[in-house]
Structure formats: C-alpha cells, structure tokens
Short mmCIF file of C-alpha atoms and ligand atoms in Angstrom, two decimals:
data_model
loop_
_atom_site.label_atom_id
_atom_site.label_comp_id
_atom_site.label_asym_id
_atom_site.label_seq_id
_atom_site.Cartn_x
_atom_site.Cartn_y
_atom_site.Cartn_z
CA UNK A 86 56.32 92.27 155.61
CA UNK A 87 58.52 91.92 152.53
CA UNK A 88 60.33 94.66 150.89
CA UNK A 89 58.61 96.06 148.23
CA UNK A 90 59.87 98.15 145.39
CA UNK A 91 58.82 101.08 142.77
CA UNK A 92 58.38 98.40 140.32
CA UNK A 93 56.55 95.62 142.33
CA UNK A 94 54.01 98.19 142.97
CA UNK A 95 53.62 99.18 139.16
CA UNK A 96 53.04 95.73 138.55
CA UNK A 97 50.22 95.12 141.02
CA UNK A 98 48.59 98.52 139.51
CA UNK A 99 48.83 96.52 135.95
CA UNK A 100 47.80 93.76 136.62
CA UNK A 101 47.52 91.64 140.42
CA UNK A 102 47.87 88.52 138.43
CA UNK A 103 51.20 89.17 136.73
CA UNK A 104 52.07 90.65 140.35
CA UNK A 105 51.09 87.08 141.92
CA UNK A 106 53.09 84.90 139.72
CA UNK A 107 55.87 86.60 139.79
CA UNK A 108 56.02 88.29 143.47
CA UNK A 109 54.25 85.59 145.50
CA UNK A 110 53.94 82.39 143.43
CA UNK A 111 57.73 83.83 142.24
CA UNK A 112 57.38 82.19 138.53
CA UNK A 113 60.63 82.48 137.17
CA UNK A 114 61.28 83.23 132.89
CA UNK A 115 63.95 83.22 131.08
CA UNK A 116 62.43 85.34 128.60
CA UNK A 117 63.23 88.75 128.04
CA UNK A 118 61.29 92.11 126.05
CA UNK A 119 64.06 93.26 123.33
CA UNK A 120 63.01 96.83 125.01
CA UNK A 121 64.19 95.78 128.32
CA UNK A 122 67.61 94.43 127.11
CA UNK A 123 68.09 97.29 125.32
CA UNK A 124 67.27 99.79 128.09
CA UNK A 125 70.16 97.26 130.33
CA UNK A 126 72.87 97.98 127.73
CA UNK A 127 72.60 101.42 127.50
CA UNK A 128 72.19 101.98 131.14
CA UNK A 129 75.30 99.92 131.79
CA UNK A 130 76.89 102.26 128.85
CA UNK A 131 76.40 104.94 130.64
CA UNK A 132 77.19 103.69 134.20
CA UNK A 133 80.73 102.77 132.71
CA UNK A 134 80.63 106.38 131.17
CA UNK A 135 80.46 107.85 134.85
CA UNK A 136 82.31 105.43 136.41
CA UNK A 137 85.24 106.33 134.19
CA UNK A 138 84.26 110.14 134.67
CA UNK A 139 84.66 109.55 138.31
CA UNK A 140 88.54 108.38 137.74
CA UNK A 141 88.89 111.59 135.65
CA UNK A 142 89.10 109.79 132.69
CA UNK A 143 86.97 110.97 129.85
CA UNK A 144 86.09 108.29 127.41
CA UNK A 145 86.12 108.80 124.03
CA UNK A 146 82.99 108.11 122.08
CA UNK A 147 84.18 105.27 119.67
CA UNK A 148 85.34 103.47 122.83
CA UNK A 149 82.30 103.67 124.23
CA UNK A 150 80.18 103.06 121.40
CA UNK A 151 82.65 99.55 121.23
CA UNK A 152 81.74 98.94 125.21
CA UNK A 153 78.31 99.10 124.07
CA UNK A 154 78.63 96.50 120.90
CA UNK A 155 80.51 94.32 123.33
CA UNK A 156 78.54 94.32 126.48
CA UNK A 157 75.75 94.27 123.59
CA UNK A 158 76.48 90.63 121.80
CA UNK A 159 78.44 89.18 124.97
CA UNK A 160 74.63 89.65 126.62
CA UNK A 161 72.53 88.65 124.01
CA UNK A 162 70.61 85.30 124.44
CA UNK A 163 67.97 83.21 122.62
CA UNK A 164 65.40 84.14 124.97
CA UNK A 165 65.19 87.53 124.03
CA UNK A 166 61.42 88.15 122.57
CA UNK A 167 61.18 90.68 119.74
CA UNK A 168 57.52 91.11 119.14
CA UNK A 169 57.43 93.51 116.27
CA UNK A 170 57.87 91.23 113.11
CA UNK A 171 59.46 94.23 110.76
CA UNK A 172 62.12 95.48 113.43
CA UNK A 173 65.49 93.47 114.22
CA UNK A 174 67.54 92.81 116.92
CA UNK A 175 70.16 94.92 114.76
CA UNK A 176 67.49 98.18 114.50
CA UNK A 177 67.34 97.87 118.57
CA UNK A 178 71.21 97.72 118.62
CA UNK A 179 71.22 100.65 116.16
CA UNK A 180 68.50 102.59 118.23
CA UNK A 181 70.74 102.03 121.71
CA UNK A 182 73.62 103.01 119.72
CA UNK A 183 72.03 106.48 118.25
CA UNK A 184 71.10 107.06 122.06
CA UNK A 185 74.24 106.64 123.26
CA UNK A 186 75.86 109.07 120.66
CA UNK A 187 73.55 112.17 121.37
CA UNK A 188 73.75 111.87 124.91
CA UNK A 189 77.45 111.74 124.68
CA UNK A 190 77.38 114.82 122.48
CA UNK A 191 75.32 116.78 124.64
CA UNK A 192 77.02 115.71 128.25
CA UNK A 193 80.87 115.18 127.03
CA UNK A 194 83.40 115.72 129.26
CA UNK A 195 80.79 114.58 132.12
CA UNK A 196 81.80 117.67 134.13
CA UNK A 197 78.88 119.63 134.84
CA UNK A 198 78.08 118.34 138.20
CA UNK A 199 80.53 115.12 140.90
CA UNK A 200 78.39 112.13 140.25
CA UNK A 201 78.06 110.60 143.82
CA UNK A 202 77.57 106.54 142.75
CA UNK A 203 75.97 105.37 139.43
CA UNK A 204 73.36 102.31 139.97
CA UNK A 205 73.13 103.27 143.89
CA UNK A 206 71.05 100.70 145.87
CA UNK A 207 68.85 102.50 148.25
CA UNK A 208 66.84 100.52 150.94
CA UNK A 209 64.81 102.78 153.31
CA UNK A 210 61.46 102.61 155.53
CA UNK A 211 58.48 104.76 154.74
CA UNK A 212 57.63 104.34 158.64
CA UNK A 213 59.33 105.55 161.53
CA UNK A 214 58.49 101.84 163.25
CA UNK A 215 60.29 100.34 159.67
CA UNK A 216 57.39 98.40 158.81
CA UNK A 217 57.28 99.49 155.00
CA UNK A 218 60.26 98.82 153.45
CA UNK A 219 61.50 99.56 150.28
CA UNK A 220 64.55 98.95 148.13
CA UNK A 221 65.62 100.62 144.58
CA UNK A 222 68.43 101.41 142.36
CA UNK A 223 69.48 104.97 141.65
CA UNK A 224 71.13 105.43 137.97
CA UNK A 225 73.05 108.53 139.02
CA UNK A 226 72.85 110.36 142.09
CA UNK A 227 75.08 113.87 141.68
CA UNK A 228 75.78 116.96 143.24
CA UNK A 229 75.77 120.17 141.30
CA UNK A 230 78.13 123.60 141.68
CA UNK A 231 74.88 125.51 143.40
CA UNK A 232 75.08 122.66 146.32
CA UNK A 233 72.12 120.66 145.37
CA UNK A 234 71.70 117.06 144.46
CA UNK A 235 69.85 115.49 141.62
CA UNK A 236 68.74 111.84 140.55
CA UNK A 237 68.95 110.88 137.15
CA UNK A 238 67.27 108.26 135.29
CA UNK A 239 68.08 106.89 131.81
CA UNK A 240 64.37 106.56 129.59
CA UNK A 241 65.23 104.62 126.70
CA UNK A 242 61.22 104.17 125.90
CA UNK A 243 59.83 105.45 122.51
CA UNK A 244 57.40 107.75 124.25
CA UNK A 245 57.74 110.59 125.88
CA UNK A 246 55.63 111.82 128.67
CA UNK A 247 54.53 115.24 129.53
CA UNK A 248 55.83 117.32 132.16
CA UNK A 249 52.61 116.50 134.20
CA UNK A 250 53.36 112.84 134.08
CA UNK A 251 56.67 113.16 135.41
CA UNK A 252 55.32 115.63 138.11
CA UNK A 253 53.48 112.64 139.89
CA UNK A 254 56.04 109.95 138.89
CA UNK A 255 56.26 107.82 141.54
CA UNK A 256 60.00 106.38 141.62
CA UNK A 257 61.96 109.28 141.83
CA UNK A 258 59.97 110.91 144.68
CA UNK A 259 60.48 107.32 146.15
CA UNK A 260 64.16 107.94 145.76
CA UNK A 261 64.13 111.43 147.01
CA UNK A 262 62.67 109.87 150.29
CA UNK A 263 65.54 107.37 150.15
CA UNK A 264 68.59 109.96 149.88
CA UNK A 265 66.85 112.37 152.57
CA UNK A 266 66.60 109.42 155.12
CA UNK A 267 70.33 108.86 154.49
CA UNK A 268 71.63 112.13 154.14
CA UNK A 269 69.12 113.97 156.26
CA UNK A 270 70.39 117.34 155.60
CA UNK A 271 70.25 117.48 151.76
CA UNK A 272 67.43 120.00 151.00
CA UNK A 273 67.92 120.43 147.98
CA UNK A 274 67.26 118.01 145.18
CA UNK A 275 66.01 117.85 141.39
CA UNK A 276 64.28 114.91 139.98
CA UNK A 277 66.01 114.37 136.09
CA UNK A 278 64.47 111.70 133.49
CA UNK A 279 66.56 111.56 130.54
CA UNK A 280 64.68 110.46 127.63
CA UNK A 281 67.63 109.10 125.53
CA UNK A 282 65.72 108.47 122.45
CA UNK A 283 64.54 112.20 122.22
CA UNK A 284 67.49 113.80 123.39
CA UNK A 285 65.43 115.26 126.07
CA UNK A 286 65.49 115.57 130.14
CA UNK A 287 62.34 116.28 131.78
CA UNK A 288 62.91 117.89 135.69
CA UNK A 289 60.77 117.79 138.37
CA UNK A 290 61.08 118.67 142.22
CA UNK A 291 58.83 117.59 145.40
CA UNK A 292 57.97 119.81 147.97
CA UNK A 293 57.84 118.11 151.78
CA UNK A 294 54.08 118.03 151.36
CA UNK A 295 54.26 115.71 148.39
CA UNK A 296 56.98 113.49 150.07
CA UNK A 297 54.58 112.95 153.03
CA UNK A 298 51.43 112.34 150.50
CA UNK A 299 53.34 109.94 148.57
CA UNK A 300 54.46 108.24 151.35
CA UNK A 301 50.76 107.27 152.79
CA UNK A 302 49.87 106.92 149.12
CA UNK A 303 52.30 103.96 148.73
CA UNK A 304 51.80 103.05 152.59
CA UNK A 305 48.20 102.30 151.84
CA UNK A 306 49.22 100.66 148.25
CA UNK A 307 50.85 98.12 150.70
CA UNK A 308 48.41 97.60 152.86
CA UNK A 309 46.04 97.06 150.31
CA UNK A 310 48.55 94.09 148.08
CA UNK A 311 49.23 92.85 151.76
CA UNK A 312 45.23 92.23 152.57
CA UNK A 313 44.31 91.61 148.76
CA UNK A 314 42.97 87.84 148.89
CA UNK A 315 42.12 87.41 145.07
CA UNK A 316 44.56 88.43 142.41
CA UNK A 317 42.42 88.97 139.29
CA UNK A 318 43.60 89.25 135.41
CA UNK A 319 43.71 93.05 134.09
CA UNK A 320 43.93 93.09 130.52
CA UNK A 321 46.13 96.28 128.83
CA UNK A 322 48.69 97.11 126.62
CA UNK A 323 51.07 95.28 129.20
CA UNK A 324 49.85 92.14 128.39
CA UNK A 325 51.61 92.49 124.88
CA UNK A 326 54.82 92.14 127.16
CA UNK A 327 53.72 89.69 129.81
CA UNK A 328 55.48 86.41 130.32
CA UNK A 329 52.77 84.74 131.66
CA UNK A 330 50.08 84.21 128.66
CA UNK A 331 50.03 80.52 129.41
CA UNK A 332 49.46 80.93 133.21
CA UNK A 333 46.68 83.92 132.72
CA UNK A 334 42.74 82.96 132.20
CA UNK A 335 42.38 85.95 129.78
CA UNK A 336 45.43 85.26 127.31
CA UNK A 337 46.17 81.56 127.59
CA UNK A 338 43.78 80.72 124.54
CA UNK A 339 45.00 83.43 122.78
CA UNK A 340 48.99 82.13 123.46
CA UNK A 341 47.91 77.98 122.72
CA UNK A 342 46.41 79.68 119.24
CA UNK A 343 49.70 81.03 118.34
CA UNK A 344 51.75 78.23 118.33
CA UNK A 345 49.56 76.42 116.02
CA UNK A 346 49.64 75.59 112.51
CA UNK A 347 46.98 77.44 110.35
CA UNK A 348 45.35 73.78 109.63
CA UNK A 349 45.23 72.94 113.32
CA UNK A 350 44.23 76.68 114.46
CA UNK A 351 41.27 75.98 111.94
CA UNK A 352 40.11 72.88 113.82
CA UNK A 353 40.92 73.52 117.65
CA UNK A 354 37.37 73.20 119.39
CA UNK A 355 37.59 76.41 120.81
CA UNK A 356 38.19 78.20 117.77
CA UNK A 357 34.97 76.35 116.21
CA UNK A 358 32.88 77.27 118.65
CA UNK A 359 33.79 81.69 118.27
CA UNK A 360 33.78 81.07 114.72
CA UNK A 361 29.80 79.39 115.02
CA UNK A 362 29.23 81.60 117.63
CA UNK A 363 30.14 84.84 115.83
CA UNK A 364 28.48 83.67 112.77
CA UNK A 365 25.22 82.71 114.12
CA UNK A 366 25.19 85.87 116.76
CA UNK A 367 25.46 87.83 112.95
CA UNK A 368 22.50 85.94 111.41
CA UNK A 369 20.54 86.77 114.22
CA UNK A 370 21.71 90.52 114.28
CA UNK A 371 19.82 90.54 110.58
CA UNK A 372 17.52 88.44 111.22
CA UNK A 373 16.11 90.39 114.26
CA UNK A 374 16.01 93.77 112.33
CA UNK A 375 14.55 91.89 109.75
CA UNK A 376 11.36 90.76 111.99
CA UNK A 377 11.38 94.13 113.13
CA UNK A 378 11.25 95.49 109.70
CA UNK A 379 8.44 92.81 108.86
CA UNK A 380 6.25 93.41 112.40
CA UNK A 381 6.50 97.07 111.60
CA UNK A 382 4.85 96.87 108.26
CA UNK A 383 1.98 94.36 109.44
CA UNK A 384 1.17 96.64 112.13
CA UNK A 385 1.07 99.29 108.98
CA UNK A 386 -0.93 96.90 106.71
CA UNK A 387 -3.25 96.17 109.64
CA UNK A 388 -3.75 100.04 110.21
CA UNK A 389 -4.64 100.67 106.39
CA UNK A 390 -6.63 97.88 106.07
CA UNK A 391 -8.89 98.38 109.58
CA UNK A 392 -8.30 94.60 110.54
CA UNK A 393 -6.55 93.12 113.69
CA UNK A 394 -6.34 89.29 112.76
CA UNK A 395 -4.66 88.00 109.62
CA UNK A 396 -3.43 84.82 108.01
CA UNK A 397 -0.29 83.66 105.97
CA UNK A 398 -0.79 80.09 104.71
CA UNK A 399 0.34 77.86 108.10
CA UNK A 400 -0.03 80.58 110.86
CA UNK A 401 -1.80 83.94 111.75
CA UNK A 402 -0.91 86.94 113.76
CA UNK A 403 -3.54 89.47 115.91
CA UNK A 404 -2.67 92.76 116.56
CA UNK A 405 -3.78 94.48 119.35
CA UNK A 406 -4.04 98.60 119.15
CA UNK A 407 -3.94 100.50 122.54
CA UNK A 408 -2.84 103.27 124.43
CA UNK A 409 -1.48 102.86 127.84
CA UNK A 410 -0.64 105.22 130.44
CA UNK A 411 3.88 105.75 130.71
CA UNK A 412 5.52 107.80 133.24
CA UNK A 413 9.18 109.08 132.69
CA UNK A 414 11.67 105.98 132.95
CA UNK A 415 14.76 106.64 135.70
CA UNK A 416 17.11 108.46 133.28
CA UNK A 417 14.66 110.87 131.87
CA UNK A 418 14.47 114.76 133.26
CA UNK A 419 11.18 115.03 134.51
CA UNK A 420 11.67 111.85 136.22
CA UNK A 421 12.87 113.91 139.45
CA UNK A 422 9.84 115.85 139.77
CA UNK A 423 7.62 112.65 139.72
CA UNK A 424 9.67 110.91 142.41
CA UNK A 425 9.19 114.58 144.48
CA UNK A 426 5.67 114.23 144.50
CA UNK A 427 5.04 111.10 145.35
CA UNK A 428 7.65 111.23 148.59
CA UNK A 429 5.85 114.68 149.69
CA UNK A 430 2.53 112.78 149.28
CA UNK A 431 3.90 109.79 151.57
CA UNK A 432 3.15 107.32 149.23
CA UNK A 433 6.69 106.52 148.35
CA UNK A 434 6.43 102.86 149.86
CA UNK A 435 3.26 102.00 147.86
CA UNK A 436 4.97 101.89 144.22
CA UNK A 437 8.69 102.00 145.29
CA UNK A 438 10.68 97.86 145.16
CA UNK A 439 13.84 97.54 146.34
CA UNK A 440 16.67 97.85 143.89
CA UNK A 441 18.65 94.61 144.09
CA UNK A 442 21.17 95.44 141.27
CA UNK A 443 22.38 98.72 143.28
CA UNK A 444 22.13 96.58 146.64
CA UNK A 445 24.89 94.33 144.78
CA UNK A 446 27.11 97.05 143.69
CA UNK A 447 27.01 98.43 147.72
CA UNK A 448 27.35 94.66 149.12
CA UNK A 449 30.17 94.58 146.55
CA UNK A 450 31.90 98.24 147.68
CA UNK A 451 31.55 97.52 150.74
CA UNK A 452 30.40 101.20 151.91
CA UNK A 453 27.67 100.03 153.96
CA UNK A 454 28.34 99.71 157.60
CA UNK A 455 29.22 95.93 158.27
CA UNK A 456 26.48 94.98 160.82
CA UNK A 457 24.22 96.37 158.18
CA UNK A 458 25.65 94.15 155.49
CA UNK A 459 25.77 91.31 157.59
CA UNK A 460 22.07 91.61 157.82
CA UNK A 461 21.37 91.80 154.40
CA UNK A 462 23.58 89.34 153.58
CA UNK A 463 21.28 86.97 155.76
CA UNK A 464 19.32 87.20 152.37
CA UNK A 465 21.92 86.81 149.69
CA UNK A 466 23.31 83.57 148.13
CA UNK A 467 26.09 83.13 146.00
CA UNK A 468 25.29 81.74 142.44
CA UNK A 469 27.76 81.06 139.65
CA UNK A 470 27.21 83.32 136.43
CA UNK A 471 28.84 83.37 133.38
CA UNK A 472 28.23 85.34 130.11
CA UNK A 473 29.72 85.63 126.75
CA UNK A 474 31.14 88.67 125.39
CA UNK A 475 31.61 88.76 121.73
CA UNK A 476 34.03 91.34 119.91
CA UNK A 477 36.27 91.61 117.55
CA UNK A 478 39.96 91.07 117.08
CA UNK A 479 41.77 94.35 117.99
CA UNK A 480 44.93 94.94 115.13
CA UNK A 481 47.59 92.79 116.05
CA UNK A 482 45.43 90.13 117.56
CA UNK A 483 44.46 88.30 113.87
S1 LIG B 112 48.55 88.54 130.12
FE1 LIG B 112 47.76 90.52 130.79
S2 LIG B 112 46.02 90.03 132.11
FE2 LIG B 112 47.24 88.16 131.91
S3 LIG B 112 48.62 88.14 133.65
FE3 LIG B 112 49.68 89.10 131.96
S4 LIG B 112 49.32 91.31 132.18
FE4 LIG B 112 47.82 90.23 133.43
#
C-alpha cells in the first residue's frame, strides 16, 4: 500500500482523474499556479524567521523582507502560470510581501512560545498493523508556557474560512495523530491556521473521539482510492488550476481552443458544429412555442366556429375534442392515497410495471444484495449512450 498524504487525498475528493495522472500514471509538469509559488516563498520566509528565532537571533524586518525578494526572484521560473490577466507577478510579490510585514508586526520577537522544528516531516500509521500510512510536513510545531503544544500552518489563500470549516479540517487533525504517535504523552495540543493575508489565526482542538473518527474516515478514504477501478473527470473550480487540461476528456477542447488564433478558433470543426448546434437548438426553442402558440389558437378557432376538420391551401388538420379519465401522476399529493387503495384491495399487480429507471439507479448503488443483483443482471445488457448537453459559457470561459 503506498503512503498517502493530506493532499493526495484532497485531490482524489476533487477530482479521481487529476488524482490518476498525477498519483498513479505520475504525470510530471513543470508548471506552476502563481498562488502556489507564492504560498512557497512566504512559508520559507517564515521558516527562516523561526529558524533564526531558534538561534536567539531576532531578525529584523528589512532583512527579512530582502530574504523574501531574494529567495523570491532566485525561484522564479518561466513556468509559473498567472491566470488572472490584470494581476502581475509583481502584485503577487507585493501581496507575499504585505503578508510577511503584518505577521512580523504582530509575532516580533518570536518569543511567545519554543518552536520545536519548522517544516517537520511526520510519517505515521493510522493502523496498529501499519497498513495505512501517511506522511506530511508540519510548518511549526511549538510548545507554549502552559505546557501544551500547537501546530501552525501558514494560509496565504485570499479566502478565509469559518471557524466551522477549520473545525473539520482534515490536515491538522492528521498531524495531531502524527505528534501523539511520536510523543505519546502530549495531551495537550491546539490546531493554529494563520491566514496571512487577513492577519488572522483561526484555532481549533480535537477531542480523542474525533481523532478516532477521522482516522476510519480517512482509513475508508483509502480503501475506497485503493479498490476504485475507474477514475472519472470532476469538473470544479479546481479545474481553473489543473495541469492536466490536455490529458482530461472534459477540458481538453476547451485547452486546444485557447491556443488558437481567433481565425482558426472560428473554423476548428468542433467549434462549427456548437456554434450550428446552438443556433439551430434556438430556432427550434421559437419555433416550438411558436406551433404551440399556433395549435392553441386552431383548437380556439375550431371551438368558436363548431368545426373539427379544416384546410390551409396544401394540407388540413382535424381536431379531436374529448375528455378522458386522469389519475394523480407520481409527484402529486393525493397520489399516496390512490396507491393505498389499490394495495389494500390486492390489486396492486394488475396496473403496477416494473420501474426500470429506479432498477438502474439500485444496480448502479449497488444496495441490493449481490445474489439478487446477479439475478437481475441475467436480464440487463450494456448499451453505449451518449447525449448532448447544451449551455452556456460560464464568465471566464468566452
Ligand atoms: S481539468 Fe478538472 S476535471 Fe479535468 S482532470 Fe483537471 S480537475 Fe479534473
């Protein structure tokens, strides 16, 4: 079993694809999010902070703010992607730096608790047999005055989430497991998130009850990317920072697009075919409520006049008047009481049909017994569907 980590299981929750290439197929890019290289440079900032803290030398903030500029352009490479088109790699330099400054402002001299190790590798089981293993990197473990420890991590991320959020996070707690099986007598330890860009720490504890719950949580997240057989696509917000849009059935299209000139974009077949597509889906959006609008007033015309044949010049129309008898359809209220009384009267089976949709969804759960569904599944075949699903281009995507 490999050795899995907080953020190889975040991945799999976004998206098993991304997971697959880079986990298991292990795709390698060179490119980088601006946002990741920022959040790199001002954790390393900081680690050098602590690091001289721990010598009992206090750096001064100009000094730092130069380790940062340094580490900054000695770091910087081509393949760093900015997405947004009206920020610049010197506005995320700028944004690291203004991070940097309050935190210093607010923590200077670095004496409030003994930092223990800054970017501590933990690797720990979840198991007693070590069969789930897992690996991380602390940003600062410490000990505080009152005797108790705490694990900090540096947010550089433009949003901040509520205290809720960070009362379920799942790396920290991961963490907390990692320090209590190698120090099994600390007790006693807080959970801090500083979110640089707010000048804000969020704290959080876990009781022994939510260490154990996590841990078959995540046990049974493992279990689940170890059996998965079929590592589908899930389209989100992530996908705006995925480095695989050329590998990925749901963006490549969108990624060959792109790169092309408006004049070629204009004549790629695909492109074509959404624009005809779109356009002729339209026309027929009118021109149904159109016939609607038209059928409606010969039925009205038909009325009036007492006929129920008429002509235009090269066809004709009948229209037939009736009443016919309706029950309540499945969603409606009274539908219940209908469905009562015909099961009390035992004549259920004369008007009842299977329902092969729901018998798909239930194949498809899998919450049947499996001699049951082997059974039915004596009756199933596999066919190959496709359908179309036309929308329109969220903002950002024209
Ligand atoms: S582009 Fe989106 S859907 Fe495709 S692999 Fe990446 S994250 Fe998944």
């Amino acid at each position: 079993m490999p050795i899995y980590s907080h953020s190889q299981l975040s991945v799999y929750e976004q998206c098993p694809l991304k997971y697959k290439l880079h986990y298991r197929d292990k795709i390698e890019r060179d490119t980088e999010g601006v946002e990741a290289f920022l959040g790199n440079m001002v954790h390393e900032t900081l680690r050098k902070c602590y690091d001289d803290a721990r010598l009992t030398r206090v750096i001064s903030l100009p000094e730092l703010l130069s380790f940062y500029d340094i580490t900054w352009q000695k770091s910087w490479h081509d393949a760093v992607v900015i997405t947004r088109e009206d920020v610049t790699r010197e506005h995320y330099q700028a944004l690291g730096k203004r991070m940097i400054e309050t935190y210093y402002h607010r923590y200077a001299p670095f004496n409030a608790d003994i930092t223990i190790q800054t970017e501590m590798r933990l690797n720990f089981a979840l198991d007693k047999g070590s069969r789930y293993k897992m690996t991380g990197f602390i940003d600062r473990l410490s000990r505080t005055g009152d005797g108790g420890y705490q694990i900090h991590d540096y947010k550089t991320s433009a949003h901040l989430p509520g205290q809720e959020n960070v009362d379920h996070d799942r790396q920290l707690a991961l963490y907390q497991l990692g320090v209590q099986r190698r120090w099994p007598d600390i007790k006693d330890i807080k959970l801090v998130w500083h979110y640089l860009a707010f000048d804000r720490d969020l704290v959080s504890s876990r009781s022994d009850e939510a260490i154990a719950r996590l841990t078959a949580d995540t046990t049974r997240l493992i279990d689940e990317i170890e059996s998965a057989l079929e590592f589908p696509p899930k389209e989100s917000s992530y996908c705006d920072w995925c480095e695989y849009p050329d590998l990925c059935p749901a963006r490549r299209h969108f990624h060959v697009i792109e790169s092309l000139p408006p004049n070629e974009y204009l004549k790629e077949p695909g492109v074509v075919l959404i624009n005809r597509y779109a356009e002729l889906k339209e026309q027929a959006g009118t021109i149904g409520e159109e016939m609607d609008k038209v059928k409606e007033a010969i039925v009205e015309y038909a009325r009036r006049e007492g006929v129920t044949a008429m002509r235009g010049t090269g066809s004709k129309v009948r229209v037939k008047f009736d009443s016919r008898l309706r029950f309540p359809g499945k969603s409606e209220a009274e539908r219940g009481g209908l469905d009562d009384a015909i099961v009390r009267a035992g004549k259920w089976m004369e008007v009842s049909q299977l329902d092969t949709a729901a018998l798909t969804r239930i194949v498809g759960e899998g919450s049947w017994d499996r001699k049951l569904v082997e059974e039915v599944m004596k009756y199933g075949r596999i066919e190959d569907t496709s359908s179309v699903y036309l929308s329109k281009l969220k903002e950002g995507e024209d």
